[in-house]
Structure formats: C-alpha cells, structure tokens
Amino acid sequence: MRGESGSVAALAIDAMGGDDAPDMVLAGLELAAERHPGAKFLLIGDTEKLRPLLERHPRARAACILRHTTESIPGEMKPTLALRMRGASMRMAIDAVAAGEVAGVVSAGNTGALMALAKIVLKTLPEIDRPALAAVAPSARGDVVMLDLGANVQCDSRNLVEFAIMGDAFARAVLGLPSPSLGLLNVGSEELKGDDRVRQAADVLRGHPGLNFQGFVEGHDITRGTVDVVVTDGFTGNIALKTGEGALKLMRDLLKQVFTSSLLARIGYLLARPALDRLREWMDPRRYNGAILLGLNGVVVKSHGGTDAMGFAHAVDVAMDMVTHGFTARIREGLASINARELAGDAP
C-alpha cells in the first residue's frame, strides 16, 4: 500500500480506539507527523468522521492514507468477542501488519483485545515462546525499561531469557543505548537468592556475549536506575508497575496538599515553582505513554486509552523508533546466539 508520494506507510493507526477517539488520535498524529517528516500512516476508521478532523490538522492530513470502517471494539468488550470483529478498526490495523502493508500498529483501544488479536494474527517470532509487555519508566539515572508487565503471569527460565533479549533490543532502539545494562528482578542481589527459574535464567544470561547482564536487582533498584532494563515475570512486573504509578500519584497529591495548606505555603510554592515545573515535566505520564508487546512479527504499541494528543504522539514516537532501528532483527540475532550456544552444549 503506497501513498501519493509512493512511500510505504510505516504504521497503521487505529483511529477509533481510546476514550476521546478519533479527535485525540488525529491531534496526536498532527504532532507525530511534525516529528517524523516524510512518514506515512495508514489511518483506519470512519472516514466521515476523520475527514473533517483532518482538515484541522494539515500535517496529519498530508501524512495519512485513509481506510474506511465504521466498526470499533468497545473498551469493555471481552477479547474472545473482539476476535470475531474482523471489520473493526483495531483488527484491520493488525491485519495490515500481517499482510506486510505496514511495519507496526498503534492503538489506544481495548488492551485485552489488542493483545489477543496481535498474538493470534501476527504470531510470535521464531524461537519466541511468549510475547512480553514492556514499557519505559522514570528513574534517578534516566529512563528504565521494564518487562514483562502482565502478558505472562507464569514464566520459566527460558521465557525470562527471551524477555532479556527483547528488552536489550528495545532499549537500544527506543532509548538509543549502545550497550544497555540488564538485571533480573529478585528478592536479593546475591547469586543464591530466588527460585530455580530465576537462577537458571541468570546462568544463561551471564554467558551471553552480546548482553550487558549485571545480575540480580531488587525493587528499589528500579527507581534508582541501577540498570537500564529490568526483567521479570508478568505477575511481579505488573505489581511493581502499579505500585510505582501509585507512589508517583501519592507524591503529586502530597505536594499539592503541602503547597495549598496555608498562605505561607502558597508563597513558598511561587518561589519553588520553576523547580516544581521541572519535576512535573519529569513525572508527566504522557512522556512514558506507549506499552509495547514485544516478540511478535511486527511492532505493536498500546497507548493509554485516556491519554491526550501529546501522550498519543509519544506512543507513535516509540513505534517509529522500533521500526526505524530494525527491532525485530535485533531480537533474532540475540536468540540465534543463545540457540547456537545451546546446540554446542555450552549453556547451563
């Protein structure tokens, strides 16, 4: 599928997914089109609603190729029912990836439906047992990648090794790190800590020549930024993620209470406002919008359903980075190295 300029579309965009779609999606694409000049997006949704919005967003209009459907997957719909909606905007966007028309998809729609459809339609890369959900979070040293964040509640040692390889490729592509450091989340940093699957995964990762594996890390190491990539199973990762989100919200709420508690506190806020503005920018959840389902035959990015234009644009940025830096090729290279060692009998 080619646009008027003859360039192949980079991403399929689910125009109808999200709380404020399609308005939020089009406003986000206006920002994304400015950041990625020359990129083309396959915009899938109700063209009667999209065309008037595109008139207000000239950059998005120039960058988008429309594909019509009036169907969309409701946010509360169960994944099993969503699988039957072949004409829905989300399904059509994923189908475009499977057909090779585009390299990836971005949707702010139903999370469960997106994960189910992506796994069934796109399937996993060769040698990947399970895809993993990854995201970027803030730390004292900069951004940190975390995975898995809920796609796999139960994992074995092989799954954790695969997650580490995918996390390494993601950090290189999205964070631009030439040799990201990796750590396995555990109950302690000592080599004897943890269960068998975590220790077995660590043994394999220590012998991988292409990975900068630093051993075990603990919960507090996530916010410290001890490593660039934190690897764990989906059960633990999801709890850690939501605990961190809750802690950030608590900090914002407490700061608000402190600086509105008295006249003197309000004066103090005015004096501290420049520093607080920088802190607010650093903690802005829109900067970290865009969870990624790694390990599939194509790039799949899930935007938060309640985000705004800036947040959606960031999700598009993440997807574009993965496409531009050959994310899936890096995963294949890492797995090939592991498999070669296993065949040679070198892996523990």
CSV table of C-alpha atoms in Angstrom, one decimal:
chain,number,residue,atom,x,y,z
A,1,MET,CA,0.0,0.0,0.0
A,2,ARG,CA,1.5,3.2,-1.2
A,3,GLY,CA,0.6,6.8,-0.7
A,4,GLU,CA,0.5,9.6,-3.3
A,5,SER,CA,4.3,10.2,-2.9
A,6,GLY,CA,5.0,6.5,-3.5
A,7,SER,CA,6.3,5.9,0.1
A,8,VAL,CA,5.2,2.8,2.0
A,9,ALA,CA,3.2,3.6,5.2
A,10,ALA,CA,5.2,2.9,8.3
A,11,LEU,CA,2.4,2.4,10.8
A,12,ALA,CA,-1.3,1.5,10.9
A,13,ILE,CA,-3.2,3.7,13.3
A,14,ASP,CA,-6.4,2.6,15.0
A,15,ALA,CA,-8.3,5.9,14.7
A,16,MET,CA,-11.3,4.7,16.7
A,17,GLY,CA,-9.6,3.3,19.9
A,18,GLY,CA,-9.4,5.4,23.0
A,19,ASP,CA,-11.6,7.5,25.3
A,20,ASP,CA,-11.5,10.6,23.2
A,21,ALA,CA,-11.0,9.0,19.7
A,22,PRO,CA,-10.9,10.0,17.0
A,23,ASP,CA,-10.2,13.6,18.0
A,24,MET,CA,-7.3,12.7,20.3
A,25,VAL,CA,-5.8,10.4,17.7
A,26,LEU,CA,-5.8,13.0,15.0
A,27,ALA,CA,-4.4,15.7,17.2
A,28,GLY,CA,-1.7,13.3,18.3
A,29,LEU,CA,-0.9,12.4,14.7
A,30,GLU,CA,-0.5,16.1,13.9
A,31,LEU,CA,2.3,16.2,16.5
A,32,ALA,CA,3.8,12.9,15.3
A,33,ALA,CA,3.8,14.0,11.7
A,34,GLU,CA,5.8,17.1,12.6
A,35,ARG,CA,8.4,14.9,14.4
A,36,HIS,CA,8.6,12.4,11.6
A,37,PRO,CA,8.6,14.3,8.3
A,38,GLY,CA,8.0,12.1,5.3
A,39,ALA,CA,6.4,9.2,7.3
A,40,LYS,CA,3.1,7.8,6.1
A,41,PHE,CA,0.4,6.4,8.4
A,42,LEU,CA,-2.5,4.1,7.4
A,43,LEU,CA,-5.4,5.7,9.3
A,44,ILE,CA,-8.2,3.2,9.9
A,45,GLY,CA,-11.7,4.4,11.0
A,46,ASP,CA,-14.9,6.0,9.9
A,47,THR,CA,-13.9,8.4,7.1
A,48,GLU,CA,-17.0,10.5,7.5
A,49,LYS,CA,-15.7,11.4,11.0
A,50,LEU,CA,-12.0,11.5,10.1
A,51,ARG,CA,-12.0,13.8,7.0
A,52,PRO,CA,-13.4,16.9,8.8
A,53,LEU,CA,-10.8,16.4,11.6
A,54,LEU,CA,-8.0,16.1,9.1
A,55,GLU,CA,-9.0,19.4,7.7
A,56,ARG,CA,-8.0,20.9,11.0
A,57,HIS,CA,-4.7,19.0,11.1
A,58,PRO,CA,-2.8,19.7,7.9
A,59,ARG,CA,0.3,17.7,8.8
A,60,ALA,CA,-1.7,14.7,9.7
A,61,ARG,CA,-3.8,15.1,6.5
A,62,ALA,CA,-0.6,15.0,4.4
A,63,ALA,CA,0.8,12.0,6.2
A,64,CYS,CA,-2.3,9.8,6.4
A,65,ILE,CA,-3.8,7.3,4.0
A,66,LEU,CA,-7.4,6.5,4.9
A,67,ARG,CA,-9.1,3.1,5.1
A,68,HIS,CA,-12.8,3.1,6.0
A,69,THR,CA,-14.7,1.1,8.6
A,70,THR,CA,-17.5,2.1,10.9
A,71,GLU,CA,-16.8,-0.7,13.4
A,72,SER,CA,-14.7,-0.4,16.5
A,73,ILE,CA,-14.1,-2.6,19.6
A,74,PRO,CA,-15.6,-1.2,22.8
A,75,GLY,CA,-13.3,-0.7,25.7
A,76,GLU,CA,-15.3,-3.2,27.9
A,77,MET,CA,-15.6,-6.0,25.3
A,78,LYS,CA,-14.0,-9.3,26.2
A,79,PRO,CA,-11.1,-10.4,24.0
A,80,THR,CA,-13.0,-13.6,22.9
A,81,LEU,CA,-15.8,-11.5,21.4
A,82,ALA,CA,-13.3,-9.0,19.9
A,83,LEU,CA,-11.7,-11.8,18.0
A,84,ARG,CA,-14.9,-12.1,15.9
A,85,MET,CA,-15.0,-8.5,14.8
A,86,ARG,CA,-12.9,-8.7,11.6
A,87,GLY,CA,-14.2,-5.4,10.4
A,88,ALA,CA,-13.2,-3.4,13.5
A,89,SER,CA,-10.6,-0.7,13.1
A,90,MET,CA,-8.2,-2.4,15.5
A,91,ARG,CA,-8.4,-5.7,13.7
A,92,MET,CA,-7.9,-4.1,10.3
A,93,ALA,CA,-4.8,-2.3,11.6
A,94,ILE,CA,-3.3,-5.5,12.8
A,95,ASP,CA,-4.3,-7.3,9.6
A,96,ALA,CA,-2.3,-4.6,7.7
A,97,VAL,CA,0.8,-5.5,9.7
A,98,ALA,CA,0.3,-9.2,9.0
A,99,ALA,CA,-0.1,-8.5,5.3
A,100,GLY,CA,3.1,-6.6,5.2
A,101,GLU,CA,1.5,-3.3,4.3
A,102,VAL,CA,2.9,-1.6,7.3
A,103,ALA,CA,5.6,-2.4,9.9
A,104,GLY,CA,3.6,-1.8,13.0
A,105,VAL,CA,0.4,-0.6,14.7
A,106,VAL,CA,-0.6,1.9,17.4
A,107,SER,CA,-3.9,1.7,19.2
A,108,ALA,CA,-5.4,3.3,22.3
A,109,GLY,CA,-8.2,0.8,22.3
A,110,ASN,CA,-9.1,-2.2,24.4
A,111,THR,CA,-5.9,-3.6,25.9
A,112,GLY,CA,-7.0,-7.2,26.2
A,113,ALA,CA,-8.4,-7.2,22.7
A,114,LEU,CA,-5.2,-5.7,21.2
A,115,MET,CA,-3.0,-8.3,23.0
A,116,ALA,CA,-5.3,-11.2,21.9
A,117,LEU,CA,-5.6,-10.1,18.3
A,118,ALA,CA,-1.9,-9.3,18.0
A,119,LYS,CA,-0.8,-12.7,19.3
A,120,ILE,CA,-3.3,-14.6,17.1
A,121,VAL,CA,-3.0,-12.7,13.9
A,122,LEU,CA,0.7,-11.7,13.9
A,123,LYS,CA,2.1,-14.7,15.9
A,124,THR,CA,5.4,-14.7,17.7
A,125,LEU,CA,8.8,-14.5,16.1
A,126,PRO,CA,10.6,-17.8,15.5
A,127,GLU,CA,12.1,-19.2,18.7
A,128,ILE,CA,10.0,-16.8,20.9
A,129,ASP,CA,7.7,-18.8,23.2
A,130,ARG,CA,5.7,-15.9,24.5
A,131,PRO,CA,5.4,-12.2,23.8
A,132,ALA,CA,6.1,-9.7,26.6
A,133,LEU,CA,4.6,-6.4,27.5
A,134,ALA,CA,7.2,-3.7,28.1
A,135,ALA,CA,7.2,0.0,29.0
A,136,VAL,CA,9.6,2.8,29.9
A,137,ALA,CA,9.6,4.3,33.4
A,138,PRO,CA,11.5,7.1,35.1
A,139,SER,CA,14.4,6.5,37.4
A,140,ALA,CA,17.0,8.6,39.2
A,141,ARG,CA,19.5,8.0,36.3
A,142,GLY,CA,17.1,8.4,33.4
A,143,ASP,CA,14.6,6.1,31.7
A,144,VAL,CA,14.5,2.4,32.5
A,145,VAL,CA,12.8,-0.4,30.5
A,146,MET,CA,10.6,-2.9,32.4
A,147,LEU,CA,9.2,-6.2,31.2
A,148,ASP,CA,7.1,-8.3,31.4
A,149,LEU,CA,4.3,-6.1,32.8
A,150,GLY,CA,1.4,-8.5,32.7
A,151,ALA,CA,1.3,-10.5,29.5
A,152,ASN,CA,2.6,-13.7,31.2
A,153,VAL,CA,1.7,-14.4,34.8
A,154,GLN,CA,3.8,-17.6,34.9
A,155,CYS,CA,7.2,-17.9,33.3
A,156,ASP,CA,10.0,-20.4,33.1
A,157,SER,CA,13.7,-19.6,32.8
A,158,ARG,CA,13.7,-19.7,29.0
A,159,ASN,CA,10.9,-17.0,29.0
A,160,LEU,CA,13.0,-14.8,31.2
A,161,VAL,CA,16.0,-15.2,28.9
A,162,GLU,CA,13.8,-14.2,25.9
A,163,PHE,CA,12.5,-11.2,27.8
A,164,ALA,CA,16.0,-10.1,28.5
A,165,ILE,CA,17.0,-10.3,24.8
A,166,MET,CA,13.9,-8.4,23.8
A,167,GLY,CA,14.4,-5.8,26.5
A,168,ASP,CA,18.0,-5.3,25.3
A,169,ALA,CA,16.8,-4.8,21.7
A,170,PHE,CA,14.1,-2.4,22.8
A,171,ALA,CA,16.5,-0.2,24.9
A,172,ARG,CA,18.9,0.0,22.0
A,173,ALA,CA,16.1,1.1,19.6
A,174,VAL,CA,14.0,3.4,21.7
A,175,LEU,CA,16.4,4.7,24.3
A,176,GLY,CA,19.4,4.8,22.0
A,177,LEU,CA,21.7,2.9,24.3
A,178,PRO,CA,24.6,1.1,22.6
A,179,SER,CA,25.0,-1.5,25.4
A,180,PRO,CA,22.1,-1.3,27.9
A,181,SER,CA,22.7,-2.9,31.3
A,182,LEU,CA,20.2,-5.7,32.3
A,183,GLY,CA,19.1,-7.1,35.6
A,184,LEU,CA,16.8,-9.8,36.8
A,185,LEU,CA,14.3,-8.7,39.4
A,186,ASN,CA,14.8,-10.8,42.5
A,187,VAL,CA,14.4,-10.8,46.3
A,188,GLY,CA,18.0,-10.0,46.7
A,189,SER,CA,21.2,-9.3,44.7
A,190,GLU,CA,23.1,-12.4,45.9
A,191,GLU,CA,23.6,-15.2,43.4
A,192,LEU,CA,21.9,-17.8,45.7
A,193,LYS,CA,18.7,-15.7,46.1
A,194,GLY,CA,15.5,-16.5,44.3
A,195,ASP,CA,13.9,-19.7,42.9
A,196,ASP,CA,15.4,-22.1,40.4
A,197,ARG,CA,13.9,-20.5,37.2
A,198,VAL,CA,15.5,-17.1,38.1
A,199,ARG,CA,18.9,-18.6,38.9
A,200,GLN,CA,18.8,-20.7,35.8
A,201,ALA,CA,18.0,-17.7,33.6
A,202,ALA,CA,20.8,-15.8,35.3
A,203,ASP,CA,23.3,-18.5,34.4
A,204,VAL,CA,22.3,-18.4,30.7
A,205,LEU,CA,22.4,-14.6,30.6
A,206,ARG,CA,25.9,-14.4,32.2
A,207,GLY,CA,27.3,-16.4,29.4
A,208,HIS,CA,25.6,-14.4,26.6
A,209,PRO,CA,28.4,-12.4,24.9
A,210,GLY,CA,26.1,-9.8,23.4
A,211,LEU,CA,24.3,-8.8,26.6
A,212,ASN,CA,25.5,-6.5,29.4
A,213,PHE,CA,24.0,-8.6,32.2
A,214,GLN,CA,24.6,-7.2,35.7
A,215,GLY,CA,23.0,-10.0,37.7
A,216,PHE,CA,20.1,-9.7,40.2
A,217,VAL,CA,18.4,-6.4,41.2
A,218,GLU,CA,15.8,-5.6,43.8
A,219,GLY,CA,12.7,-3.5,43.8
A,220,HIS,CA,14.4,-0.3,44.9
A,221,ASP,CA,16.9,-0.6,42.1
A,222,ILE,CA,14.1,0.2,39.6
A,223,THR,CA,13.8,3.8,40.7
A,224,ARG,CA,17.5,4.1,41.4
A,225,GLY,CA,18.2,3.3,37.8
A,226,THR,CA,20.8,0.6,38.8
A,227,VAL,CA,20.3,-1.0,35.4
A,228,ASP,CA,18.7,0.1,32.1
A,229,VAL,CA,16.5,-2.9,31.7
A,230,VAL,CA,14.6,-4.7,34.5
A,231,VAL,CA,13.5,-8.3,33.6
A,232,THR,CA,10.8,-10.2,35.5
A,233,ASP,CA,7.7,-12.3,35.0
A,234,GLY,CA,4.3,-10.6,34.3
A,235,PHE,CA,2.9,-11.2,37.7
A,236,THR,CA,5.7,-9.4,39.6
A,237,GLY,CA,6.1,-6.8,36.9
A,238,ASN,CA,2.5,-5.7,36.9
A,239,ILE,CA,2.5,-5.3,40.6
A,240,ALA,CA,5.8,-3.3,40.5
A,241,LEU,CA,4.5,-1.1,37.8
A,242,LYS,CA,1.2,-0.3,39.5
A,243,THR,CA,3.0,0.2,42.8
A,244,GLY,CA,5.2,2.8,41.1
A,245,GLU,CA,2.3,4.5,39.5
A,246,GLY,CA,0.6,4.7,42.8
A,247,ALA,CA,3.7,6.2,44.5
A,248,LEU,CA,4.0,8.9,41.9
A,249,LYS,CA,0.3,9.8,42.3
A,250,LEU,CA,0.8,9.9,46.1
A,251,MET,CA,3.8,12.2,45.7
A,252,ARG,CA,1.8,14.6,43.4
A,253,ASP,CA,-1.1,14.6,45.8
A,254,LEU,CA,1.1,15.3,48.9
A,255,LEU,CA,2.9,18.1,47.1
A,256,LYS,CA,-0.5,19.7,46.3
A,257,GLN,CA,-1.7,19.4,49.9
A,258,VAL,CA,1.6,20.9,51.2
A,259,PHE,CA,1.6,23.9,48.9
A,260,THR,CA,-2.1,24.7,49.4
A,261,SER,CA,-2.2,24.3,53.2
A,262,SER,CA,-1.6,27.9,54.1
A,263,LEU,CA,-0.8,31.4,52.8
A,264,LEU,CA,2.9,30.9,53.6
A,265,ALA,CA,2.9,27.6,51.8
A,266,ARG,CA,1.4,29.3,48.7
A,267,ILE,CA,4.2,31.9,48.8
A,268,GLY,CA,6.7,29.1,49.1
A,269,TYR,CA,5.1,27.4,46.0
A,270,LEU,CA,5.6,30.6,44.0
A,271,LEU,CA,9.3,30.7,44.9
A,272,ALA,CA,9.7,27.0,44.2
A,273,ARG,CA,7.6,27.0,41.0
A,274,PRO,CA,10.5,26.7,38.5
A,275,ALA,CA,11.9,23.6,40.2
A,276,LEU,CA,8.4,22.2,40.6
A,277,ASP,CA,7.6,22.7,37.0
A,278,ARG,CA,10.7,20.7,36.0
A,279,LEU,CA,9.6,18.0,38.5
A,280,ARG,CA,6.1,17.9,37.0
A,281,GLU,CA,7.6,17.6,33.5
A,282,TRP,CA,9.8,14.7,34.6
A,283,MET,CA,6.8,12.9,36.2
A,284,ASP,CA,4.4,13.6,33.3
A,285,PRO,CA,2.9,10.2,32.5
A,286,ARG,CA,2.5,11.3,28.9
A,287,ARG,CA,6.3,11.0,28.5
A,288,TYR,CA,6.0,7.3,29.2
A,289,ASN,CA,2.9,6.5,27.3
A,290,GLY,CA,3.1,3.5,25.0
A,291,ALA,CA,3.4,0.0,26.2
A,292,ILE,CA,4.9,-2.4,23.7
A,293,LEU,CA,4.0,-6.0,23.0
A,294,LEU,CA,7.4,-7.5,22.2
A,295,GLY,CA,8.2,-10.7,20.3
A,296,LEU,CA,5.7,-10.6,17.6
A,297,ASN,CA,6.0,-10.4,13.8
A,298,GLY,CA,5.5,-6.7,13.8
A,299,VAL,CA,5.6,-3.7,16.1
A,300,VAL,CA,2.6,-3.4,18.4
A,301,VAL,CA,2.3,-0.3,20.7
A,302,LYS,CA,-0.6,0.2,23.1
A,303,SER,CA,-1.3,3.8,24.0
A,304,HIS,CA,-3.2,4.5,27.2
A,305,GLY,CA,-6.9,4.9,26.4
A,306,GLY,CA,-7.3,8.1,28.5
A,307,THR,CA,-4.2,10.0,27.1
A,308,ASP,CA,-4.2,13.2,25.2
A,309,ALA,CA,-2.6,14.3,21.9
A,310,MET,CA,0.8,14.6,23.4
A,311,GLY,CA,0.7,11.2,25.0
A,312,PHE,CA,-0.6,9.5,21.8
A,313,ALA,CA,2.2,11.2,19.8
A,314,HIS,CA,4.7,9.7,22.2
A,315,ALA,CA,3.3,6.3,21.6
A,316,VAL,CA,3.7,6.9,17.8
A,317,ASP,CA,7.3,8.0,18.5
A,318,VAL,CA,8.0,4.7,20.3
A,319,ALA,CA,6.6,2.7,17.4
A,320,MET,CA,8.6,4.7,14.8
A,321,ASP,CA,11.8,4.2,16.8
A,322,MET,CA,11.3,0.5,16.8
A,323,VAL,CA,10.6,0.4,13.1
A,324,THR,CA,13.5,2.6,12.2
A,325,HIS,CA,16.1,0.7,14.2
A,326,GLY,CA,15.2,-2.8,13.0
A,327,PHE,CA,13.9,-4.0,16.3
A,328,THR,CA,12.8,-7.5,15.2
A,329,ALA,CA,16.1,-8.2,13.5
A,330,ARG,CA,18.0,-7.5,16.8
A,331,ILE,CA,15.8,-10.0,18.6
A,332,ARG,CA,16.5,-12.6,16.0
A,333,GLU,CA,20.3,-12.0,16.3
A,334,GLY,CA,20.1,-12.4,20.1
A,335,LEU,CA,18.1,-15.6,20.0
A,336,ALA,CA,20.4,-17.0,17.3
A,337,SER,CA,23.4,-16.6,19.7
A,338,ILE,CA,21.5,-18.3,22.6
A,339,ASN,CA,20.5,-21.2,20.3
A,340,ALA,CA,24.0,-21.7,19.0
A,341,ARG,CA,25.4,-22.0,22.5
A,342,GLU,CA,22.7,-24.5,23.4
A,343,LEU,CA,23.4,-26.6,20.4
A,344,ALA,CA,27.1,-26.5,21.2
A,345,GLY,CA,26.3,-27.7,24.8
A,346,ASP,CA,27.7,-24.5,26.4
A,347,ALA,CA,24.6,-23.3,28.1
A,348,PRO,CA,23.9,-24.4,31.6
